[in-house]
Every structure is written in structure tokens, then in C-alpha cells.
Coordinates of C-alpha atoms (C1' of nucleotides) in Angstrom, one line a residue:
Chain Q
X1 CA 26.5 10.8 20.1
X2 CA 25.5 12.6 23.3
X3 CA 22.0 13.7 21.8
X4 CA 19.1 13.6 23.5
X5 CA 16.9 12.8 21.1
X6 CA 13.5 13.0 23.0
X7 CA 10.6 15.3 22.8
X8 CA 11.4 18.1 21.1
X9 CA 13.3 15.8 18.2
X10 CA 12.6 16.1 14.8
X11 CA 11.3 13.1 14.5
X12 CA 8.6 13.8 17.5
X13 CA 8.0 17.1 16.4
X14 CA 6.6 15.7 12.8
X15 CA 4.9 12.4 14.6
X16 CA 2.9 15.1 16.7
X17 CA 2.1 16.8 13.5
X18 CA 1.0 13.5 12.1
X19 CA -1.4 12.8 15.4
X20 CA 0.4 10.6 17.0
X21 CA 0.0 10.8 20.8
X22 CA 2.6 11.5 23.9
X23 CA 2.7 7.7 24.5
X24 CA 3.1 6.5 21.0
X25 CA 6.5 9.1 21.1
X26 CA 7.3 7.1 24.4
X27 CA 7.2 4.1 22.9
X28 CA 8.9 4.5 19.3
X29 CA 11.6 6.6 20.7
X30 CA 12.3 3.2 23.2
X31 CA 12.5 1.4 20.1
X32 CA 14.9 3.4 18.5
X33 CA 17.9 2.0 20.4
X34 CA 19.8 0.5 17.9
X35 CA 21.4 4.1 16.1
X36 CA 23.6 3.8 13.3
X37 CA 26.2 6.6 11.6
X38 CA 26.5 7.0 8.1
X39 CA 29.8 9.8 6.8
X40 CA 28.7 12.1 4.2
X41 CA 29.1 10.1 0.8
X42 CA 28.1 7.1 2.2
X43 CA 25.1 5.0 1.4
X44 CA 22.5 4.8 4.4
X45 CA 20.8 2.1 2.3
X46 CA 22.7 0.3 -0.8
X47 CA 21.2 -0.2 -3.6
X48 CA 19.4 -3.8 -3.7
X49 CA 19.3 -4.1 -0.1
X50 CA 17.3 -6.5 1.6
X51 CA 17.7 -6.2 5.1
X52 CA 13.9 -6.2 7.0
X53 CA 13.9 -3.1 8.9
X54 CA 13.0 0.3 8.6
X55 CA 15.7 3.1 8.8
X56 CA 14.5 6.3 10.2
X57 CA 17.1 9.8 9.6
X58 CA 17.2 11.4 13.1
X59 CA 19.9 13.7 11.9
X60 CA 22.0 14.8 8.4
X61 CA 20.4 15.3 5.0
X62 CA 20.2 12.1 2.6
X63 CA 18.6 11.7 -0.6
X64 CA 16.7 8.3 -2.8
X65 CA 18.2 7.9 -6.0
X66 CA 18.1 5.0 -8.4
X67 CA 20.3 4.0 -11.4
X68 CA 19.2 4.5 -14.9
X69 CA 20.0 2.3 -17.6
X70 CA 22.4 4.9 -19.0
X71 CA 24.4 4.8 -16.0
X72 CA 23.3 8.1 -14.5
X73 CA 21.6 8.5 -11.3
X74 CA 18.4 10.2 -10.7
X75 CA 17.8 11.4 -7.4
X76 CA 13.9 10.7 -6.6
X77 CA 13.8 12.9 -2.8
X78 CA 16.1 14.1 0.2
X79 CA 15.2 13.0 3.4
X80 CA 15.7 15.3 6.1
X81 CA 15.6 14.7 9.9
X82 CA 12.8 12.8 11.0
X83 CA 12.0 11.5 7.6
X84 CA 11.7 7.6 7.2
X85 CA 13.8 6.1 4.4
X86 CA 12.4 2.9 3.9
X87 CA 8.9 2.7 5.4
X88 CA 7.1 1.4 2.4
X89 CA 9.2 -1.9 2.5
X90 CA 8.0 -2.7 6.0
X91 CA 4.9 -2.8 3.8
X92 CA 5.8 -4.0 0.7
X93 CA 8.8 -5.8 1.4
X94 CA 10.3 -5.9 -1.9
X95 CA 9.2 -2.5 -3.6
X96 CA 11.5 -0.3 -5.2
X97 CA 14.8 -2.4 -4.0
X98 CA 16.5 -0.8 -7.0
X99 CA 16.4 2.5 -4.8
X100 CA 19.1 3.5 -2.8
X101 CA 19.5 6.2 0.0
X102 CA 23.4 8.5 0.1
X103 CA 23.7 10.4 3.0
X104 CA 24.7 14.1 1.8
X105 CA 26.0 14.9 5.3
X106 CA 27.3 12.9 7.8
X107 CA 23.7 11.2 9.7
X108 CA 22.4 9.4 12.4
X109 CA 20.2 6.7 11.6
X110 CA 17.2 5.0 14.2
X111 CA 16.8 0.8 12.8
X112 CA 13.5 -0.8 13.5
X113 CA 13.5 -4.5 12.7
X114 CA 10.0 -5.2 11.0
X115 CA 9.5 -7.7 13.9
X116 CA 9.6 -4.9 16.0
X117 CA 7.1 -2.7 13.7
X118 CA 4.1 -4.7 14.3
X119 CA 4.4 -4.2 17.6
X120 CA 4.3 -0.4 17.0
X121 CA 1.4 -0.8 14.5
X122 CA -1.0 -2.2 16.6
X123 CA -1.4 1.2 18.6
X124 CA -4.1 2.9 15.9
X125 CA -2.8 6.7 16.4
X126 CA 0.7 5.6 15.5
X127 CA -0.5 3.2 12.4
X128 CA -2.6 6.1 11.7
X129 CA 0.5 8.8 11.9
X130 CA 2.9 6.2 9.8
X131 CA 0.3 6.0 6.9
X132 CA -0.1 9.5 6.8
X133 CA 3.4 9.6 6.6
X134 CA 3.6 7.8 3.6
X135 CA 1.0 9.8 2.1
X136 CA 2.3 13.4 2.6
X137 CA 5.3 11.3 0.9
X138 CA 3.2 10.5 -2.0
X139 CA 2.2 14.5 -2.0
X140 CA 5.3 15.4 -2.5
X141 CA 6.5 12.5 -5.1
X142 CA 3.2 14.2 -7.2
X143 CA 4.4 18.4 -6.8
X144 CA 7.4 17.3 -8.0
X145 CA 5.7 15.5 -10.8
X146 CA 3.5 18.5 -11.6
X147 CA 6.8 20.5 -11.8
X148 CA 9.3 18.3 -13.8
X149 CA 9.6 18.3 -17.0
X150 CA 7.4 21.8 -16.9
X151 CA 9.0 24.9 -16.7
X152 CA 12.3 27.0 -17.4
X153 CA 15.2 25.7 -15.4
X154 CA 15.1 28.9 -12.8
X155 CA 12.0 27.9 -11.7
X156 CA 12.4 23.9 -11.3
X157 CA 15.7 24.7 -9.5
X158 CA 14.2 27.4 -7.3
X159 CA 11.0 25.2 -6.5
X160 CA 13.1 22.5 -5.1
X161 CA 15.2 24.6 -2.9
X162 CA 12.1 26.0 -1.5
X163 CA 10.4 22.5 -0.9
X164 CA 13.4 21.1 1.0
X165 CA 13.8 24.9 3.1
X166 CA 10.4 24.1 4.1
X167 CA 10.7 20.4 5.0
X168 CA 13.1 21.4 7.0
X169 CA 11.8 24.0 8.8
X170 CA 9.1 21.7 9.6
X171 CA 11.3 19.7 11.5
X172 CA 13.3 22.9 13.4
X173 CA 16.2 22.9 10.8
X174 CA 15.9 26.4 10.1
X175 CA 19.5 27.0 7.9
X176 CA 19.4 29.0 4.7
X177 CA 22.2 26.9 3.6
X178 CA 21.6 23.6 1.9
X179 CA 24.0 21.1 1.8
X180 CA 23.6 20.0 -2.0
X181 CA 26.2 19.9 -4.7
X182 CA 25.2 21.0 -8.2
X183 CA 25.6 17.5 -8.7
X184 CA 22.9 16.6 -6.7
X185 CA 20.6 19.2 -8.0
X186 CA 20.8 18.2 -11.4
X187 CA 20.1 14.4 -10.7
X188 CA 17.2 15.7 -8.6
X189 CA 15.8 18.5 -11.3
X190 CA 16.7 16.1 -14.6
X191 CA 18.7 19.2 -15.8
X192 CA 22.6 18.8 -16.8
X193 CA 25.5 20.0 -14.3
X194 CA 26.3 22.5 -16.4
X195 CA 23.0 24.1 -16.9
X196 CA 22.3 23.8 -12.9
X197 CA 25.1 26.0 -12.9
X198 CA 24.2 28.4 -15.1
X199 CA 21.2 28.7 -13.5
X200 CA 22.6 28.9 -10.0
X201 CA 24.5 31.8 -11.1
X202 CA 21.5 33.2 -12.2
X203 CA 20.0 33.4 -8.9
X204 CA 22.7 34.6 -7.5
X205 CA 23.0 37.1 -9.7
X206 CA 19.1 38.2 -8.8
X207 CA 20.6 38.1 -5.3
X208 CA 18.3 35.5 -4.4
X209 CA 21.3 32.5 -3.3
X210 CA 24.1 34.1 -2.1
X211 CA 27.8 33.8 -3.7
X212 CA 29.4 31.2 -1.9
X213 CA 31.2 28.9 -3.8
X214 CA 30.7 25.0 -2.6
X215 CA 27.5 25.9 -0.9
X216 CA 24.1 26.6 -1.8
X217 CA 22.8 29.4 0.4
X218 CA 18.7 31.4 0.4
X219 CA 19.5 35.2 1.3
X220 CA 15.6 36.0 -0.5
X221 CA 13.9 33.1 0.3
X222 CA 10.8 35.3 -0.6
X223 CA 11.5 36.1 -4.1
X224 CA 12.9 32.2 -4.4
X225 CA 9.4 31.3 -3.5
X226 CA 7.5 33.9 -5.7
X227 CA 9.5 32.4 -9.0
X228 CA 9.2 29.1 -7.9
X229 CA 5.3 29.8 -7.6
X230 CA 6.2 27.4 -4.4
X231 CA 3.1 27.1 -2.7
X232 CA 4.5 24.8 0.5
X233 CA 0.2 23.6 1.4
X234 CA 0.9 19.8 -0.1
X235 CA 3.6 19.8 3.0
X236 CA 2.9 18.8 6.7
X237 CA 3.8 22.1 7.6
X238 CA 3.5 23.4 11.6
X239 CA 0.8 25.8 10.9
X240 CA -1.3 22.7 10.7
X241 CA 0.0 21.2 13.8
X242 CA -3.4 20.2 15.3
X243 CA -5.0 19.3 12.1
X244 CA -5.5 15.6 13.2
X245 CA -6.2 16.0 17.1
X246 CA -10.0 16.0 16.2
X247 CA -10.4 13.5 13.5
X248 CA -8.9 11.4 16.2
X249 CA -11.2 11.8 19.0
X250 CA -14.3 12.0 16.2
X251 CA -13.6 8.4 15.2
X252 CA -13.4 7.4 18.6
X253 CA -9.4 5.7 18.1
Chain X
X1 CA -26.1 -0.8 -14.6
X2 CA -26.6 -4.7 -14.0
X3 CA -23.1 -5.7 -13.9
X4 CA -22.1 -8.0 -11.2
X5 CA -19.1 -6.2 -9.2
X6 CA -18.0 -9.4 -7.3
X7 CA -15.4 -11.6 -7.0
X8 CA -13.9 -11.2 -10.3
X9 CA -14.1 -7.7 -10.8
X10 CA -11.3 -5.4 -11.1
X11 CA -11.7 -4.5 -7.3
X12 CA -11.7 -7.6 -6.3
X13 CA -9.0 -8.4 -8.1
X14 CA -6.5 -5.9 -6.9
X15 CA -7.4 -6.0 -3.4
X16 CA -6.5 -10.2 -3.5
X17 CA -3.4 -9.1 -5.0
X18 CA -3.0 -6.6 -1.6
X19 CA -3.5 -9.0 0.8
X20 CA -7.6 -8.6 1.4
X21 CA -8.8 -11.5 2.6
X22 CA -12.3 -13.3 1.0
X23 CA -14.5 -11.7 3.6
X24 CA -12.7 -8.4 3.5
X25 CA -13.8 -8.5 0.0
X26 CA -17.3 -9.4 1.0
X27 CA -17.7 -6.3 3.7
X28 CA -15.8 -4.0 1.1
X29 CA -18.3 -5.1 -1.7
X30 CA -21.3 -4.4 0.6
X31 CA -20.0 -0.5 1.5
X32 CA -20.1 0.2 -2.2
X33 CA -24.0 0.3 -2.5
X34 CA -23.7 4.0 -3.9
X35 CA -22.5 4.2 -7.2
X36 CA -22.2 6.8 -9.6
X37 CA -22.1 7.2 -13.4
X38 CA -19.6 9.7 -15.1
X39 CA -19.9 10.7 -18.5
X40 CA -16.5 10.6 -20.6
X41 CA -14.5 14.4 -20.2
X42 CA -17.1 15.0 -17.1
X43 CA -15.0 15.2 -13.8
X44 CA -15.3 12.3 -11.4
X45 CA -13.7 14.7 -8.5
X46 CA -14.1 18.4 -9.1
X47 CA -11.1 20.7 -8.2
X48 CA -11.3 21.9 -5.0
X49 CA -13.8 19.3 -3.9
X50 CA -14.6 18.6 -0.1
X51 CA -17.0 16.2 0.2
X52 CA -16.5 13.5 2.5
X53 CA -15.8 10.5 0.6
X54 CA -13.7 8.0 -1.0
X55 CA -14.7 7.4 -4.5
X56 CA -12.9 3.8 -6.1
X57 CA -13.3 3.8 -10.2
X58 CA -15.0 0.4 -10.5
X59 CA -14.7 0.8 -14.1
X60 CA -13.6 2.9 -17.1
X61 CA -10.6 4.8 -16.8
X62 CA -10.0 8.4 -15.3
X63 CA -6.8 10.8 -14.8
X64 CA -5.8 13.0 -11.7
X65 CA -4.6 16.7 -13.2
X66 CA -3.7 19.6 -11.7
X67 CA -3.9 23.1 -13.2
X68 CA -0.9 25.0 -13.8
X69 CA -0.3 28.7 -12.4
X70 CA -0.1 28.8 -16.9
X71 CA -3.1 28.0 -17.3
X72 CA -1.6 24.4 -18.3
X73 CA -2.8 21.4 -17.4
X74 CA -0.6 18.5 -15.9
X75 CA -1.5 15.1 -15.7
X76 CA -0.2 13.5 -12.8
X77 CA -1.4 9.4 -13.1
X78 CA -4.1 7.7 -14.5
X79 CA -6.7 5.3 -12.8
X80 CA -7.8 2.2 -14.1
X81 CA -10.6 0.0 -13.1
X82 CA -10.7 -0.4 -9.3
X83 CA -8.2 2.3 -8.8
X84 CA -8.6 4.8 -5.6
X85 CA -9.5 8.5 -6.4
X86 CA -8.7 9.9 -3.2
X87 CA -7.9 7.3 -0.5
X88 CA -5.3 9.9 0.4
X89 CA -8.1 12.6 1.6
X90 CA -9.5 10.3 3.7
X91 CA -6.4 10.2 5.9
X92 CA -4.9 13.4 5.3
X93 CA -8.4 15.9 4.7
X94 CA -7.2 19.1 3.2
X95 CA -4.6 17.4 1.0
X96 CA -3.8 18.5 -2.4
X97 CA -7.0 19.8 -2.6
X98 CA -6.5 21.5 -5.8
X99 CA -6.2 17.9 -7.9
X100 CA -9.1 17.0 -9.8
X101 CA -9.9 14.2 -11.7
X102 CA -11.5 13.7 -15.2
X103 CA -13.3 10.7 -16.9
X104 CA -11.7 9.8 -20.0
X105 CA -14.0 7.0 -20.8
X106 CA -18.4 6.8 -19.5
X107 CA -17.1 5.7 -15.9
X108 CA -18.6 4.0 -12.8
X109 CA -17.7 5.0 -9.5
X110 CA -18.5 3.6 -6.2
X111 CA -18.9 6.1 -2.7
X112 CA -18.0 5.6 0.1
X113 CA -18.1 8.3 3.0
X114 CA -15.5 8.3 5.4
X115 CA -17.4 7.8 8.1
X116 CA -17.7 4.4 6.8
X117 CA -14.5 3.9 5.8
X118 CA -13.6 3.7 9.8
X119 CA -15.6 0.8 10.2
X120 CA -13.8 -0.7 7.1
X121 CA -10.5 0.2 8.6
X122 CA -11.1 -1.6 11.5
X123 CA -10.2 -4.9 10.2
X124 CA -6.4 -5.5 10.1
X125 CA -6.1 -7.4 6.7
X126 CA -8.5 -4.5 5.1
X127 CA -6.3 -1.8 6.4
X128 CA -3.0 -3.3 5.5
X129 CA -4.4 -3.9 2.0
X130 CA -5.6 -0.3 1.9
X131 CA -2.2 0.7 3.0
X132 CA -0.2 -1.4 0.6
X133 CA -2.4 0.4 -2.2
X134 CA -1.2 3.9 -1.1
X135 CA 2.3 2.3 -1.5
X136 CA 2.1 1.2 -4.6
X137 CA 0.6 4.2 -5.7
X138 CA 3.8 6.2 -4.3
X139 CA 6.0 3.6 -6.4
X140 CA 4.1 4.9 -9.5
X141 CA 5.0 8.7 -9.0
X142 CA 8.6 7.5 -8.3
X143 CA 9.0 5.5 -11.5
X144 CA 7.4 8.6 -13.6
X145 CA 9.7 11.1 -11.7
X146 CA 12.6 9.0 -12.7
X147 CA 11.4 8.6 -16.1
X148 CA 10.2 12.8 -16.3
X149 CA 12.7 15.0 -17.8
X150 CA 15.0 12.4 -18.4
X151 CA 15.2 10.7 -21.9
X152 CA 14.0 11.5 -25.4
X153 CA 10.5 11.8 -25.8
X154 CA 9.9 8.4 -27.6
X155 CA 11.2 6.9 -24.7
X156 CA 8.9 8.8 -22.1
X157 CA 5.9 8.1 -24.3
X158 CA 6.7 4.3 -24.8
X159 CA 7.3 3.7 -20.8
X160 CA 3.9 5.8 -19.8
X161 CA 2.0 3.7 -22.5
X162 CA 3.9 0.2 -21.1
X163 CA 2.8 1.1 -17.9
X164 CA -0.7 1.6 -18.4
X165 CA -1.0 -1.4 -20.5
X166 CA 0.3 -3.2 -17.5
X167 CA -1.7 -1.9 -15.1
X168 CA -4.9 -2.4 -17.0
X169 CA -4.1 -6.1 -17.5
X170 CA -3.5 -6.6 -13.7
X171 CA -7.2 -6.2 -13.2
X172 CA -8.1 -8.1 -16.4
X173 CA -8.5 -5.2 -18.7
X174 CA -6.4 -6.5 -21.6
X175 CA -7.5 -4.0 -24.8
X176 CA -4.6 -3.3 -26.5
X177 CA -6.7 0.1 -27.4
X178 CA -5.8 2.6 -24.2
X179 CA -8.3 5.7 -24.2
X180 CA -6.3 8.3 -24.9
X181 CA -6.1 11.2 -26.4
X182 CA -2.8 13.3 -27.6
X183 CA -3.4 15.5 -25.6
X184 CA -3.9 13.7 -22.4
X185 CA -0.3 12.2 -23.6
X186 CA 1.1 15.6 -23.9
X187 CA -0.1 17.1 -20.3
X188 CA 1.2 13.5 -18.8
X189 CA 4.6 13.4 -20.1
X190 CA 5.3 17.5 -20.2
X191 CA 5.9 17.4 -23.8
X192 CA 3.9 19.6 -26.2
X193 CA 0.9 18.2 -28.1
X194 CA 2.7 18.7 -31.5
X195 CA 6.0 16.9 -30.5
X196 CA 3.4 14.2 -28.8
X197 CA 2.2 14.0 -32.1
X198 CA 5.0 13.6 -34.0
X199 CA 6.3 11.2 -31.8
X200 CA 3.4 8.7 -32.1
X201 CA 4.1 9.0 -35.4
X202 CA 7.5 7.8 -35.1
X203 CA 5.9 5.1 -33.0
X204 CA 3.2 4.5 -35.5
X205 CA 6.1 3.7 -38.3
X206 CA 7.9 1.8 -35.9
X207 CA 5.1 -0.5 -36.2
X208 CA 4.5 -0.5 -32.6
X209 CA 1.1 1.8 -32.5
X210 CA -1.7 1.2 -35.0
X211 CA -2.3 3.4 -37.6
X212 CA -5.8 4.0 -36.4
X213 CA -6.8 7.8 -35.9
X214 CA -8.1 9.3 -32.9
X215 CA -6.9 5.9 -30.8
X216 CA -3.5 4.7 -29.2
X217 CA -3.6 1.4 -30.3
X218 CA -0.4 -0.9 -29.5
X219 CA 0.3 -3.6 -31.8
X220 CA 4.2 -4.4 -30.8
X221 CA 3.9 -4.5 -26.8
X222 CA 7.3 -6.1 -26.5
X223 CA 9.1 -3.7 -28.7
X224 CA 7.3 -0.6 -27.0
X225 CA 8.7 -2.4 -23.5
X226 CA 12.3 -2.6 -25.2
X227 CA 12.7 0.8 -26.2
X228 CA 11.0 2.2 -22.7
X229 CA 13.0 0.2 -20.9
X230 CA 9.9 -1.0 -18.9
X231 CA 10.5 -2.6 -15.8
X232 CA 7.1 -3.4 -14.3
X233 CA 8.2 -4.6 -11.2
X234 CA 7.6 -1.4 -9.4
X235 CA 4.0 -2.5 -9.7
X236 CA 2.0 -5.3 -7.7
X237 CA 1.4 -7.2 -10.8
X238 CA -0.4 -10.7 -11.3
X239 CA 2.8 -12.9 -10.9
X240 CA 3.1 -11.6 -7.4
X241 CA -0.3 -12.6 -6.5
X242 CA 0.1 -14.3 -3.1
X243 CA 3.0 -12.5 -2.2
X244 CA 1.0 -11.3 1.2
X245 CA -0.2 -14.2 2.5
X246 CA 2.9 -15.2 4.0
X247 CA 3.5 -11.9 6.2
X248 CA 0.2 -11.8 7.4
X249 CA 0.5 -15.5 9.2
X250 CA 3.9 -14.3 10.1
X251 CA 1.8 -11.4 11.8
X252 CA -0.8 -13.3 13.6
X253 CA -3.8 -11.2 12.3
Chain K
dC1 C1' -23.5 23.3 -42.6
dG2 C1' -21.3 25.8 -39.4
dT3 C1' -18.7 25.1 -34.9
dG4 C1' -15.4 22.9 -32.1
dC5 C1' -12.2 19.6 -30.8
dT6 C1' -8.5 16.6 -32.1
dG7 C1' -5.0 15.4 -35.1
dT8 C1' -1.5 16.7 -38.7
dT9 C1' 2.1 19.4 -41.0
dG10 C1' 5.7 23.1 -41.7
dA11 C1' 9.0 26.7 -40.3
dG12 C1' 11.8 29.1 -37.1
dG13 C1' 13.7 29.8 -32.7
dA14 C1' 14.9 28.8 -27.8
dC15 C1' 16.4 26.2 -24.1
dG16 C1' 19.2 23.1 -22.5
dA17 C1' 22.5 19.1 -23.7
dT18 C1' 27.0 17.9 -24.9
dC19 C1' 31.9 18.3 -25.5
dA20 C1' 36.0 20.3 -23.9
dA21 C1' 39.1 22.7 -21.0
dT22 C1' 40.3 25.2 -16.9
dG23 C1' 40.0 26.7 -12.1
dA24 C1' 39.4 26.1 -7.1
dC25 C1' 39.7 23.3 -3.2
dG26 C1' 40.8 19.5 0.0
dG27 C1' 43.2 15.4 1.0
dT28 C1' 47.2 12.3 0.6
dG29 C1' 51.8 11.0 0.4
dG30 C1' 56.4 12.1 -0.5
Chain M
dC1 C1' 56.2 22.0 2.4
dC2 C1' 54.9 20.8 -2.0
dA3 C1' 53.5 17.7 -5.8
dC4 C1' 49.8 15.0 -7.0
dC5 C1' 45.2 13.6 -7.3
dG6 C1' 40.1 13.6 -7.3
dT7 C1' 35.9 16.0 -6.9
dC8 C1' 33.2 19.9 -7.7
dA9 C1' 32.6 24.4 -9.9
dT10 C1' 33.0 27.3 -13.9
dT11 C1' 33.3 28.9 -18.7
dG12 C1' 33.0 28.8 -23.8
dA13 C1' 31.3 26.8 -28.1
dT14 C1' 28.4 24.0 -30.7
dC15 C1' 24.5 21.1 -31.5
dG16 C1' 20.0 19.1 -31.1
dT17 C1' 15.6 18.2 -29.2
dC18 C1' 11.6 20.1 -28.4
dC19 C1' 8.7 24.4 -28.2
dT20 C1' 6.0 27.9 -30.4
dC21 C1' 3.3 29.8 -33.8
dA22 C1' 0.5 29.1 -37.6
dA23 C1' -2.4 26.9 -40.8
dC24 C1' -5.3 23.2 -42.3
dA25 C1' -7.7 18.5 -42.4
dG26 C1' -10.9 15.2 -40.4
dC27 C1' -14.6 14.1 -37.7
dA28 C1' -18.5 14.5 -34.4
dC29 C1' -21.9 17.5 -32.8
dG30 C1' -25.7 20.5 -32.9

DNA sequence: CGTGCTGTTGAGGACGATCAATGACGGTGG
DNA sequence: CCACCGTCATTGATCGTCCTCAACAGCACG
């Protein structure tokens, strides 16, 4: 893989976001030998797997979906680099094993064996950064919940492209293009694949994607953002890189 | 007030079912001196509220909303008895700062200030437990945003009625009466108040509601599960009850 | 005895689902 | 090199669920 995937990672630059501390990056990056691929199409996690460790995305895009009873799938989040996949099983060991993760591109993926996580853990800034993780996860798991099911389909398709350009961003992927099918969009918006298309060609039609087949690309990722309404504060976005530094010290960790 | 909020209380109950361990309980009963009566349809959290505090719902039941750029309100999860409010600003400030959230029934709500809360954290079983609540919480939004958009209406309303009914009864609430109005329904599922209507209606000559006015009364739980296709194991529900122990000795804390 | 909120009912219309067919593209094997 | 295949994208036509608007009924409140 040839990668060095030290300090200025995605994954470090959101732990530092998250107030976790030069050595805590030292030591979780040591314990991120073990580095699996996954090809694009694959699963990074099947569904109803069991294995006890966390899987962390150091590279590609993946998304969680889960089966309905109807046989479609319905795509829950993407992960993108640095995001954790399966944290809240370390924690809850058999929560949401109906869930599965698909890489979208082809990824590199860090394994932590639980054992290994209470290790981790008992340094309070990094317990502190991985349950903040979790909960800027929840924020996001409730915008989309304040979204879906609300609005025309312009402006639920155009809100999630701007919450993934932003995630990304956060992390140093800055690419207008997004590696999702229609497919994916409509498992991930509850709208059908025809009516994601429809609405795709609306936007590009307002110039705001642009008109490349087999690729969704932002050329106005302003005016996406002003009909999504997208307002990105529920993120862990870099403008609020140092939010933690002083709770920190304040409660004397 | 002159209820006895030990052992057996909904509190109590939960955090058993999170790993907390009996003096856990006994320091966490102890922080929750200051308590707070909220009338029904008064706000327990304001919108835009900063104080410093974790409020826990000892009893009654609440709902976090969030106000639309329409003017619209959107419901984004209910809180039982010895729910969290807003463990999540604790760790994480400034977030979602525009979520408020409203009494549905006369409620009691116990304070804690954060300061506090760091002495609480301190305590490895209390923390984890803590934790494990934030997860579950997560698992919630996932199972609505699976459920959101997706489905007919009868089936959205029957799951988000199974899952309260469940969760209530995991901290020994069992009323098959649930406090809500059509309208809360409406601004939970995304549906509009009339079609909320009609389709407790069609529930109501199902014979799985109650024919009662101004009252969602189930009568046929089972066949209100069938038809939702409820699957509660995405909560940490009463059968599960020890499930904890056994990590935690694995853990040596 | 108004006033306001929630619940109920009717009619019409819109947004998006569904069904069906075709096009574009990449990979595979002959 | 080309025929074949599968997946994804695109288009048209029709249908249905649900929204919107509007009016009224029941009930609690002052």
C-alpha cells in the first residue's frame, strides 16, 4: 500500500478534531497494523457478522445499509476516510448485526480486535474522542431524520450530497466528484431510481452537478447548499478544530 | 413530589440493563438532588438552550423536535421515563443546539450540571453505561431512518407506535395508552396530520387502536407488531438484561 | 359562551412510484 | 475483433399514495 498513514491522515486529522492528544495518535495509529483491502462492490462488513473488532476506513468511500423485509436495501450512512464502521459493537457487541458495510470504492481498512480496544480506552482523551465520535454519528443519523421523509426530492438529494462534500472535506478529501451511483442515492434518500434520476437531471440542468454520465459531480456547490438549506454546524467540521482543547484541560483529564 | 426514585425506578432500571453497577446506581441517585417539574406542552429544553447541564426525564414522557426552515416542526424521538435529554451536549457542547424538547405529559426532570457529571464519569462501569446509552440511542435513529420514507404510512405509524410501546415497558411503563397526540404522530413520521388521521382510522377499524378520542390506545399489540414488521431487537430490552456483566469481568474493571 | 386546539371529513391535485423498454458502457469469452 | 452479458443510466406512460385546502365537530379553557 505504500501509504504513510501518519499525522496528517484522515483519521488523525478528525481524532485531533475530536481532542485526542499527539500521543493518543501515537498509540492508535501503532495499533492499526493489521490493514485490510476491500475492491469496490465488496462488503467491508457482511451482513450478520460477528467478528469482535472494530474496522476503521483509512481510505475509499463505504456506506451502512440493511435489508428490508421487501428485499430492498436501505442505505443508513457512507463512511468516508477516517470514519469508524463498527464502533458501537465494541460497545454493544451485538447491536445492529443486521447492518452491513459495501465499500463504494476500492478501501483500506485499519482492524482493532476489541481486546486490543480496552487498552486504547483506558487513556481518558482518546475514550473521550471515541465517544464523541459516536455522537457527532448520532448528529448526523438525526439531520438526516429531520430531512427524510420531508421535502421535495431536489432538496433531500441535494442535502445529502452537501453532507457527504462536507464530511469529506473535513477529513482533506476535497473532490467535487462523489463516487455514488443513482442506485445508491436512492437507497440512501428512500426515493426510487428513476426519480433520483429525474432529479439528478434537474440539477444538472440548474448547472449545479455537472453532466457527466456515470458520475456525480458539484460544479455550484453554493447554490447545492442554498436549496438544500444545508447548514453543515451538526458536523465536526475544521472551523471548530480546537473546540475541545479547553474542556480538556478545565476538567483536569 | 414524594416519590421514591430508587432502585426500581425507571432509571434505575435502564442503567442495570447498561451495565451500572448497584453503587453506580447509588452515586448516580445521590447527583439527582435537583429536580424539576414540567408542565404538559411546556418545554423541558428550550431551543437554543446553553445551560450547563444534563437533564434525565425521571418520569412522564417528552419529545426532541426541531424547527423546520417551513416553519414545520419535526419530531426526531421521543423520551420515556429515565431517558437522557441531552447527554450528547455534555460531551460535544455546541451540538445541535437548535433541538428542543417538549413535555407531552406533567414531567419530572432531574439536573445535573456538567461539572458534576465529571466526577460521575470517573467511574468506569458509570461511563461505559453512559456510553452504551448514547449507543443505543444511535440504534433508534437508525431504525427510524430505515423505516422514514420507506413504506406506506400504516406501516410507518404501526412501527413508531411498537417501538414506543416497547420502550416504555423496558422501564416498567406498561399503559397500553401512549400520550400522543395526532399531531405529534404527523411531525414524527413526516406524514401530514390529515393522512395521520385517516390512517389511525384505518388502524382503529383494524381493531388494533381503541376507538377512544383524543388517545392512541393499542388494543392488538401483536398485530400492530405484524404489520410494522417490529423487530425490537435494535433496543436493549428486558430479556437482555445481564447481557453486560460478562464483558465487564472480561475487562477487569 | 366565545376562543382555541385537536380531531374528522371531503374534494382535487401533485409528487413520486411502478412498469416497461431502450441506450450506454465495461468486461468476458469466443 | 466482435458477440454477449450485466450493470447503470435514461425515457415515457400510467397509477396511486399522500398532500393541500377547506370546512366543521367536539372538547377544554377562560
Amino acid at each position: 500500500m505504500g501509504v504513510d498513514w501518519g499525522i496528517d491522515s484522515p483519521l488523525s486529522l478528525k481524532l485531533k478534531r475530536l481532542g485526542a492528544q499527539a500521543d493518543d495518535l501515537d498509540i492508535l495509529l501503532r495499533a492499526l497494523k493489521r490493514r485490510v483491502r476491500v475492491s469496490a462492490q465488496d462488503d467491508v462488513i457482511r451482513e450478520a457478522d460477528t467478528a469482535a473488532q472494530v474496522r476503521i476506513l483509512l481510505a475509499g468511500t463505504a456506506c451502512s445499509y440493511k435489508r428490508q423485509k421487501d428485499g430492498g436495501r436501505s442505505i443508513l450512512s457512507f463512511q468516508h476516510s477516517g470514519d469508524f464502521c463498527d464502533l458501537h459493537r465494541y460497545i454493544v457487541p451485538d447491536l445492529d448485526a443486521a447492518i452491513g458495510i459495501r465499500a463504494l470504492t476500492d478501501c483500506i481498512v485499519a482492524v482493532i480486535d476489541h481486546r486490543d480496544m480496552d487498552g486504547l480506552l483506558s487513556r481518558p482523551t482518546l475514550a473521550s474522542a471515541f465517544w464523541r465520535a459516536s455522537m457527532f454519528e448520532a448528529a448526523v443519523y438525526r439531520e438526516r431524520l429531520s430531512r427524510t421523509g420531508r421535502g421535495t426530492a431536489l432538496e433531500r438529494v441535494a442535502h445529502l450530497l452537501c453532507e457527504q462534500l462536507a464530511r469529506r472535506e473535513a477529513v482533506g478529501v476535497h473532490a467535487s466528484r462523489l463516487p455514488f451511483s443513482q442506485i445508491d442515492l436512492a437507497d440512501a434518500t428512500g426515493l426510487s431510481v428513476v426519480h433520483v434520476n429525474r432529479t439528478i437531471q434537474t440539477l444538472r440542468g440548474l448547472k449545479m452537478l455537472s453532466k457527466a454520465r456515470q458520475a456525480i459531480e458539484v460544479v455550484d456547490r453554493k447554490q447545492l447548499e442554498e436549496i438544500a438549506g444545508f447548514d453543515g454546524r451538526y458536523l465536526n467540521l475544521p472551523a471548530n478544530a480546537s473546540k475541545f482543547a479547553v474542556r480538556i484541560e478545565e476538567t483536569g483529564d
